[in-house]
Short mmCIF file of C-alpha atoms and ligand atoms in Angstrom, two decimals:
data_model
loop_
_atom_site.label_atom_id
_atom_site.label_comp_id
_atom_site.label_asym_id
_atom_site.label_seq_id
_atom_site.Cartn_x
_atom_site.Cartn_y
_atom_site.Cartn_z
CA UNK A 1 0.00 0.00 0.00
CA UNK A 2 1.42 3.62 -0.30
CA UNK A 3 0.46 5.94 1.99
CA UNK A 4 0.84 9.93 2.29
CA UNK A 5 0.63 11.18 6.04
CA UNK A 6 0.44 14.74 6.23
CA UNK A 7 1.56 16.23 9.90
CA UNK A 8 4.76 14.79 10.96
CA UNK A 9 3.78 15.71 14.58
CA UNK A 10 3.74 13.25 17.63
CA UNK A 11 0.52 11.20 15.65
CA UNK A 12 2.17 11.82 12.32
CA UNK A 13 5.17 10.90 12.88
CA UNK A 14 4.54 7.49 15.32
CA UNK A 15 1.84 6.54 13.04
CA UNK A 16 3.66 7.30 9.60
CA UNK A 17 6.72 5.07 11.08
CA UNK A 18 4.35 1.64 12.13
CA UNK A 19 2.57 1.96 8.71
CA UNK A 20 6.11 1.11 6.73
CA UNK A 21 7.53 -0.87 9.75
CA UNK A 22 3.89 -2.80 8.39
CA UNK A 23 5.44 -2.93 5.02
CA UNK A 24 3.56 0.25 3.58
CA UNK A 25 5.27 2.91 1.60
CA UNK A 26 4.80 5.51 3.32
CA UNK A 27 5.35 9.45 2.54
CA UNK A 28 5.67 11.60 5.53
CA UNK A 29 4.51 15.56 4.26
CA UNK A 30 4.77 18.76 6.30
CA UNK A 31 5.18 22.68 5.85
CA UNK A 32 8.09 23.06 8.21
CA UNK A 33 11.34 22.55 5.81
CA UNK A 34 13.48 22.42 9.19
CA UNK A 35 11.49 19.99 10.63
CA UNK A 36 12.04 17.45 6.99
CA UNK A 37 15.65 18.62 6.79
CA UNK A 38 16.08 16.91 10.03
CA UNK A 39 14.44 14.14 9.78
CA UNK A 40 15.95 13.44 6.35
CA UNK A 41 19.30 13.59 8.61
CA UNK A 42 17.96 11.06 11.13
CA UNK A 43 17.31 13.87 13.94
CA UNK A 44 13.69 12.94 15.77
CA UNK A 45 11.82 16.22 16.75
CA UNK A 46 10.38 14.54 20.02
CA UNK A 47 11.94 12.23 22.24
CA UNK A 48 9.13 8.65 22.21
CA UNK A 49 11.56 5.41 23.07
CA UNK A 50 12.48 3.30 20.12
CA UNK A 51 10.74 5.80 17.43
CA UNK A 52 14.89 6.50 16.15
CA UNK A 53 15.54 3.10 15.20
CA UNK A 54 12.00 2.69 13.49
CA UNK A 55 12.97 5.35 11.23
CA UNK A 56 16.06 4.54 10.67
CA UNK A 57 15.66 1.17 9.61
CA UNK A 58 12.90 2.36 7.30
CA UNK A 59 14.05 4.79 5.82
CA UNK A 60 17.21 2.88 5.13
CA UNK A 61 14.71 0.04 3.72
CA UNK A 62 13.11 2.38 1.13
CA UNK A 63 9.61 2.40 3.09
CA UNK A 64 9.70 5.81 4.51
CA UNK A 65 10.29 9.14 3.21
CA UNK A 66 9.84 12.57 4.19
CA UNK A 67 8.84 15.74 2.16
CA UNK A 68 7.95 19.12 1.98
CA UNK A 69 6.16 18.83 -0.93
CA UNK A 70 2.50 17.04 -0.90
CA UNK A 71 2.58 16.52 -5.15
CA UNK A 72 5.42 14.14 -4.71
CA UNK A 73 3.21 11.16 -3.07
CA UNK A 74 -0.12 11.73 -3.14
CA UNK A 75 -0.54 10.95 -6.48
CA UNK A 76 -0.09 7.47 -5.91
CA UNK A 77 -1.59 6.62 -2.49
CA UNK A 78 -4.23 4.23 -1.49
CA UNK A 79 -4.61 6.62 1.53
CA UNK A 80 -4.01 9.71 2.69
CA UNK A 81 -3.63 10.47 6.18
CA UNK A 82 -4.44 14.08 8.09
CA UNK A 83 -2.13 14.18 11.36
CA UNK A 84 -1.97 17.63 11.84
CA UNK A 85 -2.73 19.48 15.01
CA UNK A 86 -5.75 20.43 16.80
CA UNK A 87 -4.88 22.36 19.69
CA UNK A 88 -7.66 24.42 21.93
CA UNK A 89 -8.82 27.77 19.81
CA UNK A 90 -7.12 30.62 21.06
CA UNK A 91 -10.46 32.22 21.95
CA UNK A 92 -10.06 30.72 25.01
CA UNK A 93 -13.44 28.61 24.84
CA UNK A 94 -12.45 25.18 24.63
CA UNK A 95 -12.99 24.53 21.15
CA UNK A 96 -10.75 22.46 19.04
CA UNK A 97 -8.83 24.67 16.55
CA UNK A 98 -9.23 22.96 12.92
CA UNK A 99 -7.15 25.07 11.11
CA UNK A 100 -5.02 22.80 10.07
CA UNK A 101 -7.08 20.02 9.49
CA UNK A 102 -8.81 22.52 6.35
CA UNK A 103 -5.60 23.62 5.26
CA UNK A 104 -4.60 20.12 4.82
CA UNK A 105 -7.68 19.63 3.17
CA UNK A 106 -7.14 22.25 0.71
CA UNK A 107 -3.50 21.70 0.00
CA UNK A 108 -4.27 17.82 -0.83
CA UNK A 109 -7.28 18.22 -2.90
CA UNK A 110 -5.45 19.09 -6.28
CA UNK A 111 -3.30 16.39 -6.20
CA UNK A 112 -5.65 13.22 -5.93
CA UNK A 113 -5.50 11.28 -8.39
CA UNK A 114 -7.27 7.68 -8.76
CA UNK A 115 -9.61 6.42 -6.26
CA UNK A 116 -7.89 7.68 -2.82
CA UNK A 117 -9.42 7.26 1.13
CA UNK A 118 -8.41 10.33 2.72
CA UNK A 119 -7.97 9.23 6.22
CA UNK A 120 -8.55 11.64 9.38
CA UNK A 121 -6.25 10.71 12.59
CA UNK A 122 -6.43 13.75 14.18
CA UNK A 123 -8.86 14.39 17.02
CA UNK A 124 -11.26 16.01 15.82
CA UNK A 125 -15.11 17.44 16.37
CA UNK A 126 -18.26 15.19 15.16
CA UNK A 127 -18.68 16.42 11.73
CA UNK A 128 -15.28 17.06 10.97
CA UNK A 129 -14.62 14.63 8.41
CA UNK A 130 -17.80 15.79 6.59
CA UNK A 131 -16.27 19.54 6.49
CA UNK A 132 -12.96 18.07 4.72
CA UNK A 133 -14.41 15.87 2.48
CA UNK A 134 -16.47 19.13 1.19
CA UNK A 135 -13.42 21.46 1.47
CA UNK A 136 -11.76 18.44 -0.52
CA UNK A 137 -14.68 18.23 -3.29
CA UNK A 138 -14.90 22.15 -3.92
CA UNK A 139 -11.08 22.10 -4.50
CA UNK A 140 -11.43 19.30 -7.05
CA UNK A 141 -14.50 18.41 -7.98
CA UNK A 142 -13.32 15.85 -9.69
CA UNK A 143 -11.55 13.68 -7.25
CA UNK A 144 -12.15 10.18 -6.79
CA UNK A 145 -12.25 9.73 -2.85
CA UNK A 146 -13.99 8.49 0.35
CA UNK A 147 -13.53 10.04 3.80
CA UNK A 148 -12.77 7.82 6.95
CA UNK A 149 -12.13 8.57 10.48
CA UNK A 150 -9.39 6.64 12.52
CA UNK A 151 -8.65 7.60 15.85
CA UNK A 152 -5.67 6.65 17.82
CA UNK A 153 -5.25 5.83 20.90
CA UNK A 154 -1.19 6.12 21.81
CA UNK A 155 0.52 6.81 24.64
CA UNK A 156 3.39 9.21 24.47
CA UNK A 157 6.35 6.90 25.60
CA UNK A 158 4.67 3.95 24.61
CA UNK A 159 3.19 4.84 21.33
CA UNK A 160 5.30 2.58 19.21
CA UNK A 161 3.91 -0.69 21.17
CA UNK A 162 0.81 1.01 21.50
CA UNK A 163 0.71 0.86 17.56
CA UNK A 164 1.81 -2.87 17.28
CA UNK A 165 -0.10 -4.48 19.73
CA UNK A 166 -3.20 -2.07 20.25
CA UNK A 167 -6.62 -3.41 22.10
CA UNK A 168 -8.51 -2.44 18.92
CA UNK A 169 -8.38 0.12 15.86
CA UNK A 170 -11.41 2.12 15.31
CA UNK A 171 -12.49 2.56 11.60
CA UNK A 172 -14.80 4.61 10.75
CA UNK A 173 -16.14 4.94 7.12
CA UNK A 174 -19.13 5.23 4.49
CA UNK A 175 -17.72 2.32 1.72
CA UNK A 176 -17.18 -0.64 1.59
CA UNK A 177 -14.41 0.42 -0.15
CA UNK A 178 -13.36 2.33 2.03
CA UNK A 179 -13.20 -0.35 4.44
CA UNK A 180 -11.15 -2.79 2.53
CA UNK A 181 -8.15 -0.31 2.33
CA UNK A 182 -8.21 0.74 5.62
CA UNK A 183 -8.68 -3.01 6.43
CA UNK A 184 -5.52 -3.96 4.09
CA UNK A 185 -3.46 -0.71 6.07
CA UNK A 186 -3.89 -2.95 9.27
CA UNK A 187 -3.83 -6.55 7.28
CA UNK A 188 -0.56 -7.13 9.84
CA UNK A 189 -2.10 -6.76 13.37
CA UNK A 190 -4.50 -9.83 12.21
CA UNK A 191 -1.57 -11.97 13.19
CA UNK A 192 -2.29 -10.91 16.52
CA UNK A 193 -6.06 -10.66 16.22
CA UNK A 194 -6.68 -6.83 16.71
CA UNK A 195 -10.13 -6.45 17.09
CA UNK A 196 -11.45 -3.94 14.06
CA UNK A 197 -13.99 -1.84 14.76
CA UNK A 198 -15.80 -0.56 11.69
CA UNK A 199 -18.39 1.63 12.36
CA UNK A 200 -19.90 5.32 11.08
CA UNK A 201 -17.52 8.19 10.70
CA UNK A 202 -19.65 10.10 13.29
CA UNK A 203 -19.43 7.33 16.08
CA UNK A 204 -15.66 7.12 15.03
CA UNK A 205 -15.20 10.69 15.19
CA UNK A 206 -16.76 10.57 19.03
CA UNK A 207 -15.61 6.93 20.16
CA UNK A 208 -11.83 8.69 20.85
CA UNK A 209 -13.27 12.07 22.94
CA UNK A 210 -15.72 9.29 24.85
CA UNK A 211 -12.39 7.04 25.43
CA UNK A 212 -10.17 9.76 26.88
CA UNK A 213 -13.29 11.41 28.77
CA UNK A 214 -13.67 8.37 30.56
CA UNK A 215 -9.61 7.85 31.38
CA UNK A 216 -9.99 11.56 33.02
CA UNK A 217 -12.90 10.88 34.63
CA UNK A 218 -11.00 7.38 36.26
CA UNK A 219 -8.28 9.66 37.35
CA UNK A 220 -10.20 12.33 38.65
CA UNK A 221 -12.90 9.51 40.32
CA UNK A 222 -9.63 8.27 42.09
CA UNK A 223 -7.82 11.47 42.96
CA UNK A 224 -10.92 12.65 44.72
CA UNK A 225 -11.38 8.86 46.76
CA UNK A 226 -7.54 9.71 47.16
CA UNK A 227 -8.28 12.59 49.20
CA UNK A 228 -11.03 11.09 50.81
CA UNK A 229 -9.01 8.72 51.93
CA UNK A 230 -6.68 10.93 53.50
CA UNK A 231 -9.35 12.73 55.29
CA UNK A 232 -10.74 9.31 57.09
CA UNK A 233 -7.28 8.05 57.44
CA UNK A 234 -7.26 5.00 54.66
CA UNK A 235 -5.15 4.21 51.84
CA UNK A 236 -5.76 4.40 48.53
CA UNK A 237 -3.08 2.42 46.80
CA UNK A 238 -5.02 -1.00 48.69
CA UNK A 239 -8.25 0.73 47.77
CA UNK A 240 -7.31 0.90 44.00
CA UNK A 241 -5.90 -2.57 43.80
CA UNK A 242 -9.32 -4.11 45.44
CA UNK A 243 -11.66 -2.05 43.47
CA UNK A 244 -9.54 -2.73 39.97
CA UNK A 245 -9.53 -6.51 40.81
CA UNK A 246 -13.03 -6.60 39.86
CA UNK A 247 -13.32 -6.89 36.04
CA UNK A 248 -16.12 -4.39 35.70
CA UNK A 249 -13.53 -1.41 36.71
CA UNK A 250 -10.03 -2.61 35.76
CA UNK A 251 -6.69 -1.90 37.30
CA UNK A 252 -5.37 0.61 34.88
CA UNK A 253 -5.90 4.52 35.32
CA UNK A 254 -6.86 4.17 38.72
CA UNK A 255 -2.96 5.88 40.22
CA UNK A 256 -3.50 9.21 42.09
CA UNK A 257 -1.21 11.71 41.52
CA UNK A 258 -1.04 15.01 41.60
CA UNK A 259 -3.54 15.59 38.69
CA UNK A 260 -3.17 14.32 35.00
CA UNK A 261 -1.45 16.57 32.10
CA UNK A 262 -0.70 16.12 28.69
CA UNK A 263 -1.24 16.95 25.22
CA UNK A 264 -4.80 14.93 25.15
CA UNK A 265 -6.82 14.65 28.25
CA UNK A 266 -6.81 18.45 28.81
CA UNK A 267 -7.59 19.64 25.33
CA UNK A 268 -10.14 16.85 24.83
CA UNK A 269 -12.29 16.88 27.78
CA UNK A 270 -12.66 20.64 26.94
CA UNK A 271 -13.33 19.86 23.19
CA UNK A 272 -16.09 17.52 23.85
CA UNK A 273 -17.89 19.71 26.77
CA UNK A 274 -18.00 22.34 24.00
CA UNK A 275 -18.93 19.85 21.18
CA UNK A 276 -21.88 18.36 23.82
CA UNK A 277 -23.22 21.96 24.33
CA UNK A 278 -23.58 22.79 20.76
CA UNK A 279 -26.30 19.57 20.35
CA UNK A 280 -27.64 21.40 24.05
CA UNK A 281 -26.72 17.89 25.88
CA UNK A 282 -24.58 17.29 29.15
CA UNK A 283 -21.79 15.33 29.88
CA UNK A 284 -21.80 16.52 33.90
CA UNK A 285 -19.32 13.85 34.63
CA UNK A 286 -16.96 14.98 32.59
CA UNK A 287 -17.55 18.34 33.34
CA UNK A 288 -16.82 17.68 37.43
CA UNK A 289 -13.50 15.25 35.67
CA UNK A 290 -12.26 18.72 34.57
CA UNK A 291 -12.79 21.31 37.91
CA UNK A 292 -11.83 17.72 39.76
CA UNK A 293 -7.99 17.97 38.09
CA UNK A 294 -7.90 21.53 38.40
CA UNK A 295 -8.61 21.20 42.51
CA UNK A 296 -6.08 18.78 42.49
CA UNK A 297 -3.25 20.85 41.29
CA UNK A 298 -4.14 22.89 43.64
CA UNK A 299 -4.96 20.81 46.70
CA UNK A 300 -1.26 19.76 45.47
CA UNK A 301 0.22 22.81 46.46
CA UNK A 302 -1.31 23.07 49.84
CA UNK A 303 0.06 19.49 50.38
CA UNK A 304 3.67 21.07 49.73
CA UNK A 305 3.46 23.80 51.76
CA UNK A 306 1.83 22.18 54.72
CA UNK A 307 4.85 19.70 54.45
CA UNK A 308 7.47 22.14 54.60
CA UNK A 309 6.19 24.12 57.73
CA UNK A 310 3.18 26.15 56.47
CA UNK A 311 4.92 28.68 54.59
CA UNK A 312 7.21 28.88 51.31
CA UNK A 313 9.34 32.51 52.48
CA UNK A 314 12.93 31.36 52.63
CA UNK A 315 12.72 27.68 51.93
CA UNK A 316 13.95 25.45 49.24
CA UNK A 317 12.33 23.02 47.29
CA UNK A 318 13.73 20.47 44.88
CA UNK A 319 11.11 18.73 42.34
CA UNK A 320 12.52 15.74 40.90
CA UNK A 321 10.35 15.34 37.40
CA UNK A 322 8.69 17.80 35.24
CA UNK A 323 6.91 16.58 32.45
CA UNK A 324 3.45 15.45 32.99
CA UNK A 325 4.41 11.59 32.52
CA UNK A 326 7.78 9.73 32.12
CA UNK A 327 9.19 8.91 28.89
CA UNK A 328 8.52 11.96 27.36
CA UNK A 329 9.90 15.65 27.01
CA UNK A 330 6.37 16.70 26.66
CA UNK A 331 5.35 19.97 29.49
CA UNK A 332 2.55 20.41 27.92
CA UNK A 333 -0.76 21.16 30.33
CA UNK A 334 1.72 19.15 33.10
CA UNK A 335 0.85 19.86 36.57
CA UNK A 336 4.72 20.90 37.12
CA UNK A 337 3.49 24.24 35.31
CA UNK A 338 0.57 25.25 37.95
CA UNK A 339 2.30 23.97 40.68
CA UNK A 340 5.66 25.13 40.75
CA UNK A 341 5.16 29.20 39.91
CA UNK A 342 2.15 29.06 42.28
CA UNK A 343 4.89 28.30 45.16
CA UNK A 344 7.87 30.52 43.65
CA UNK A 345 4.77 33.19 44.36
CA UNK A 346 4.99 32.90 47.71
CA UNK A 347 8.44 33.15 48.08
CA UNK A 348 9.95 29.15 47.14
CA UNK A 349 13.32 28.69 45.45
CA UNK A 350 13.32 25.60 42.88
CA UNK A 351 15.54 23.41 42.29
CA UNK A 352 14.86 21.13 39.47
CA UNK A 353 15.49 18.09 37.33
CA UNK A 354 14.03 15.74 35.08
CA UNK A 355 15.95 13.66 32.56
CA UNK A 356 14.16 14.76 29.31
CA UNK A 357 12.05 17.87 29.89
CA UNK A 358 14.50 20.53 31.33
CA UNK A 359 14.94 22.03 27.45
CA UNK A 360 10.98 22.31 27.21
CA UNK A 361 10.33 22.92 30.98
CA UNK A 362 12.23 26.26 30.52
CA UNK A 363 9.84 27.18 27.88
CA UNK A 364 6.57 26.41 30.40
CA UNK A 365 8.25 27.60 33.61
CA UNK A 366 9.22 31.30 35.33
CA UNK A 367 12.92 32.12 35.22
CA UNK A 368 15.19 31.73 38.25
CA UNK A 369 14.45 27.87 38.35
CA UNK A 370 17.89 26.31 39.10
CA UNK A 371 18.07 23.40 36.49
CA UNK A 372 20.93 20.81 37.83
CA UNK A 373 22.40 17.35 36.88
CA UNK A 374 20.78 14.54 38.61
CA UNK A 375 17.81 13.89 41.65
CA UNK A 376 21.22 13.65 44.54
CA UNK A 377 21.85 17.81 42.93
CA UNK A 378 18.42 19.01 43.64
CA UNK A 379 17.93 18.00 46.90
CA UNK A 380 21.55 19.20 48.16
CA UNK A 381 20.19 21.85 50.66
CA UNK A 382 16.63 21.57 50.32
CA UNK A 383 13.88 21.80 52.35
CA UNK A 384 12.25 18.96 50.88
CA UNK A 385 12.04 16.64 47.85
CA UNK A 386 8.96 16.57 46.12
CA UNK A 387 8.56 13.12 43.06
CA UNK A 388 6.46 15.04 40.39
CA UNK A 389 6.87 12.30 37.50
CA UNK A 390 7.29 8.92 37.96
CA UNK A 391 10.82 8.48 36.05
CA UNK A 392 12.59 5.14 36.08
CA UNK A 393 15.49 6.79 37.85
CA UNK A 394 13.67 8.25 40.86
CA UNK A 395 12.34 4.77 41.42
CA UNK A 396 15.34 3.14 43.41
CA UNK A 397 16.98 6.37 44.55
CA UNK A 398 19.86 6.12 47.53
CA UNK A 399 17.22 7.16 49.87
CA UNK A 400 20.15 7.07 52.43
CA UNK A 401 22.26 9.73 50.44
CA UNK A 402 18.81 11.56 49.78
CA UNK A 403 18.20 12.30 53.78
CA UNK A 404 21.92 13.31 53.94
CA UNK A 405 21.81 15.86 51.38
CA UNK A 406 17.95 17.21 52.10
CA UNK A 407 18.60 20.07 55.14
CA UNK A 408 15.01 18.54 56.26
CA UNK A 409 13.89 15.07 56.05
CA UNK A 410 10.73 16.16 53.86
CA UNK A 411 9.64 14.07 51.17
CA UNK A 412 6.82 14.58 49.22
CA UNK A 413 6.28 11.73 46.86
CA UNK A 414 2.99 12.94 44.60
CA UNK A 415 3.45 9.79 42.71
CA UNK A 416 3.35 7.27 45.79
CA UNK A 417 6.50 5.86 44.50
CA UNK A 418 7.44 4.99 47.45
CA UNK A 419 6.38 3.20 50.84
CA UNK A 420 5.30 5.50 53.88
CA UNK A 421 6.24 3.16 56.05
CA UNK A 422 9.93 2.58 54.51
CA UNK A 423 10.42 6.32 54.09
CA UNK A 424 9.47 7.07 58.02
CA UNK A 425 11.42 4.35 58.92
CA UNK A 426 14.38 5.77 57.54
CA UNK A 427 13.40 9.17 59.00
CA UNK A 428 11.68 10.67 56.76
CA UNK A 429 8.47 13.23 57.37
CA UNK A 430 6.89 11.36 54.26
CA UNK A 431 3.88 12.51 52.16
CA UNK A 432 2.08 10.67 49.20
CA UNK A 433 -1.54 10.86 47.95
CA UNK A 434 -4.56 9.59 49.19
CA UNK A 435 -2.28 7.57 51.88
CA UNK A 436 -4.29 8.57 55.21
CA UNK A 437 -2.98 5.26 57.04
C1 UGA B 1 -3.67 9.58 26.35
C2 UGA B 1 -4.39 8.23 26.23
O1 UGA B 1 -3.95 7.33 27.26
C3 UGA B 1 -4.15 7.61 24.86
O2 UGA B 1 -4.91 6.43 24.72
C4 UGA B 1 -4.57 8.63 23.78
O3 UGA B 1 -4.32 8.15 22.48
C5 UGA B 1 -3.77 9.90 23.97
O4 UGA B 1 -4.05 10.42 25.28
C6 UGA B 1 -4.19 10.87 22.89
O5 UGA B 1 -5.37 11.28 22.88
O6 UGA B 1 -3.41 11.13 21.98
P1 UGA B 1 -1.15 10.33 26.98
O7 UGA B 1 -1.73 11.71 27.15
O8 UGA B 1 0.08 10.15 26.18
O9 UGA B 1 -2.26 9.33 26.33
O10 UGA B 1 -0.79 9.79 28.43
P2 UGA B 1 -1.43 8.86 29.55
O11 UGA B 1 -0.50 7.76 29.83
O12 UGA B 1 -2.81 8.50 29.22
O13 UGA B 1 -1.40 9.84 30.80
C7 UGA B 1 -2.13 11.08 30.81
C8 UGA B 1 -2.04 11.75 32.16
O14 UGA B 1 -2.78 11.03 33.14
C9 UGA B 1 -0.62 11.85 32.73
O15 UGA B 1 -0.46 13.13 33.30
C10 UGA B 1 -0.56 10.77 33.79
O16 UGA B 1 0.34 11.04 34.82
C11 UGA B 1 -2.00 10.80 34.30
N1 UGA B 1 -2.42 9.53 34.93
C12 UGA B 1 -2.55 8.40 34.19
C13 UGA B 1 -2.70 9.51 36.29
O17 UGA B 1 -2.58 10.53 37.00
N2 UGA B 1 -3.12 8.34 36.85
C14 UGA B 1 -3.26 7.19 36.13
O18 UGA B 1 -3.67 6.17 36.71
C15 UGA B 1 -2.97 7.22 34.77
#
């Protein structure tokens, strides 16, 4: 099959990879010469484990190329895919921005030749796909195509097994034509017996705001029993292993933290509260998901400063993490952003590291952060350590060498990384979440 993607963003460029790791031919567009001239060199924009070698290898192989110019592929393709982004409208209402999606729309049009699916794989509003196949027809009216929708559903850091081994693929589509190329694109995960699910471009379209509404809404459900639980003196981490043993709620998204981040969660629970009110429906759970994370956040920083004595004047704080997960360089809506300027306000010095986001952080984050080498740096004369992201390396710290360097035993683990009981034990004043015990 030979594929055009256009957008070689996060989706873009994951999903452009898989597709000729598949077997495809696969031609990666975008407007950004910079961007191609790099990747032509073998530089990856973002940092997502095992993505380098993919293209590599792939590009090496013949199946993968990259281009500024959208006449060179799409000529030729079975299916072209939109990847571009949709990031909240800069009015400030919640509303996905589709910019690019039409531009994309417009700039492919002239080139379709031959029957062609034109595939959308950004996140998009119900309708969408509709509005770009017209943009599409009044550019060319006579092109030869059918519109499909096909969400994904990767996680930054683990997008490239994500896209191998995913727990379904979501088609949705008008044709059966349609349906047979999209069906051929994703021949190889019948090996492993993906479930398909071909349905209408509309339920498509929704099925992937529905899917990360309801992740938010399991994070928020469990960062609010979190606190509960620290209010009746219970802990959450048994909690969330006995209520995710039962198959009706599952184990997974059920970690408290200190609220969740990201490039998709945010951006989408606000996209579909403002898709829901345009049809004048509700989605109230969602809606309390939102203000839930944003209370956390805060509720975070009152945690903090309760730990270190009641007050930030004078005192020194070292945050180990900033991104808003591991694996990724990513600050994008991470809690590190609300949380840390809210206590340099008061008067806290920061002391920070992460071991991928300290380039980006700077970008998100106030000046006068101190940005050092390693966890053992920033806590070197703190008041206290707080865990922000879950990183490999903070897992098995030298919690011995931590106490020594820390001017106060404080340790504020919003990950629960840790085990209060250990950490007191070695004389810590320890803090996670939702850990009343
Ligand atoms: C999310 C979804 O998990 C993907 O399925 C989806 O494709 C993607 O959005 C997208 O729409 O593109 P991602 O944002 O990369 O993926 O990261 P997640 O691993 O889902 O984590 C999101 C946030 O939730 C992080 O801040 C994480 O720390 C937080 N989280 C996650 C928790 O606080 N607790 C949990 O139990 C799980």
């Amino acid at each position: 099959m030979n594929i055009t993607m256009i957008g070689t963003g996060y989706v873009g460029l994951v999903t452009g990879t898989c597709f000729s790791e598949f077997g495809h031919h696969v031609t990666c567009v975008d407007k950004i010469p910079e961007k191609i001239e790099k990747l032509l060199q073998g530089e990856i924009p973002i940092y997502e484990p095992g993505l380098d070698v993919l293209v590599e290898k792939n590009v090496k192989e013949g199946r993968l190329n990259f281009t500024t110019d959208p006449s060179e592929a799409i000529p030729d393709s079975d299916a072209v895919f939109l990847a571009v982004g949709t990031p909240t409208s800069r009015r400030g209402d919640g509303y996905a921005d589709l910019t690019y999606v039409f531009e994309a729309a417009r700039e492919i049009a002239p080139y379709l030749k031959d029957y062609t699916v034109i595939v959308n794989k950004s996140t998009v509003p119900v309708g969408t796909a509709r509005q770009v196949a017209r943009i599409v027809k009044e550019s060319n009216p006579d092109a030869d195509f059918d519109m499909a929708s096909n969400p994904e559903f990767l996680r930054e850091g683990a997008a490239i097994n994500d896209f191998m081994r995913p727990d379904r693929v979501v088609i949705g589509v008008e044709s059966q034509r349609a349906e047979e190329v999209l069906r051929d694109i994703y021949r190889p995960l019948y090996l492993i017996e993906t479930p398909i699910v071909c349905t209408t471009i509309e339920t498509a379209e929704l099925t992937k705001y529905a899917a990360n509404a309801f992740l938010a809404m399991k994070i928020s459900f469990i960062n609010e029993i979190a606190n509960v639980c620290e209010a009746v003196g219970a802990d959450v981490t048994a909690l969330a292993k006995a209520i995710g043993m039962d198959g009706r709620i599952g184990p997974k998204f059920l970690h408290p933290g200190p609220g969740y981040g990201g490039s998709c969660f945010p951006k989408d629970t606000l996209a579909l509260l403002r898709i829901v009110q345009e049809y004048g429906e509700n989605v109230r759970l969602v809606e309390a998901a939102v203000e839930v994370n944003a209370a956390q956040k805060a509720r975070m920083v009152k945690k903090i400063r309760e730990a270190i004595g009641g007050s930030e004047t004078g005192k020194t704080i070292a945050f180990l993490g900033l991104t808003f997960k591991p694996e990724t360089d990513d600050m994008r809506e991470a809690p590190s952003i609300t949380i840390i300027p809210a206590l340099m306000e008061k008067g806290a010095r920061i002391k920070a590291h992460d071991p991928q986001g300290m380039e980006e952080a700077k970008r998100y984050l106030p000046d006068g952060i101190e940005y050092v080498k390693n966890a053992y740096e920033a806590c070197k004369d703190a008041d206290a350590a707080v865990l922000m992201t879950e990183w490999n390396q903070y897992r098995s710290l030298d919690l011995e060498r931590i106490k020594r360097l820390l001017k106060q035993p404080v340790f504020i683990d919003l990950r629960n990384v840790y085990d209060p009981e250990t950490m007191k034990r070695l004389g810590f004043r320890y803090t996670g979440v939702g850990r009343g015990v």
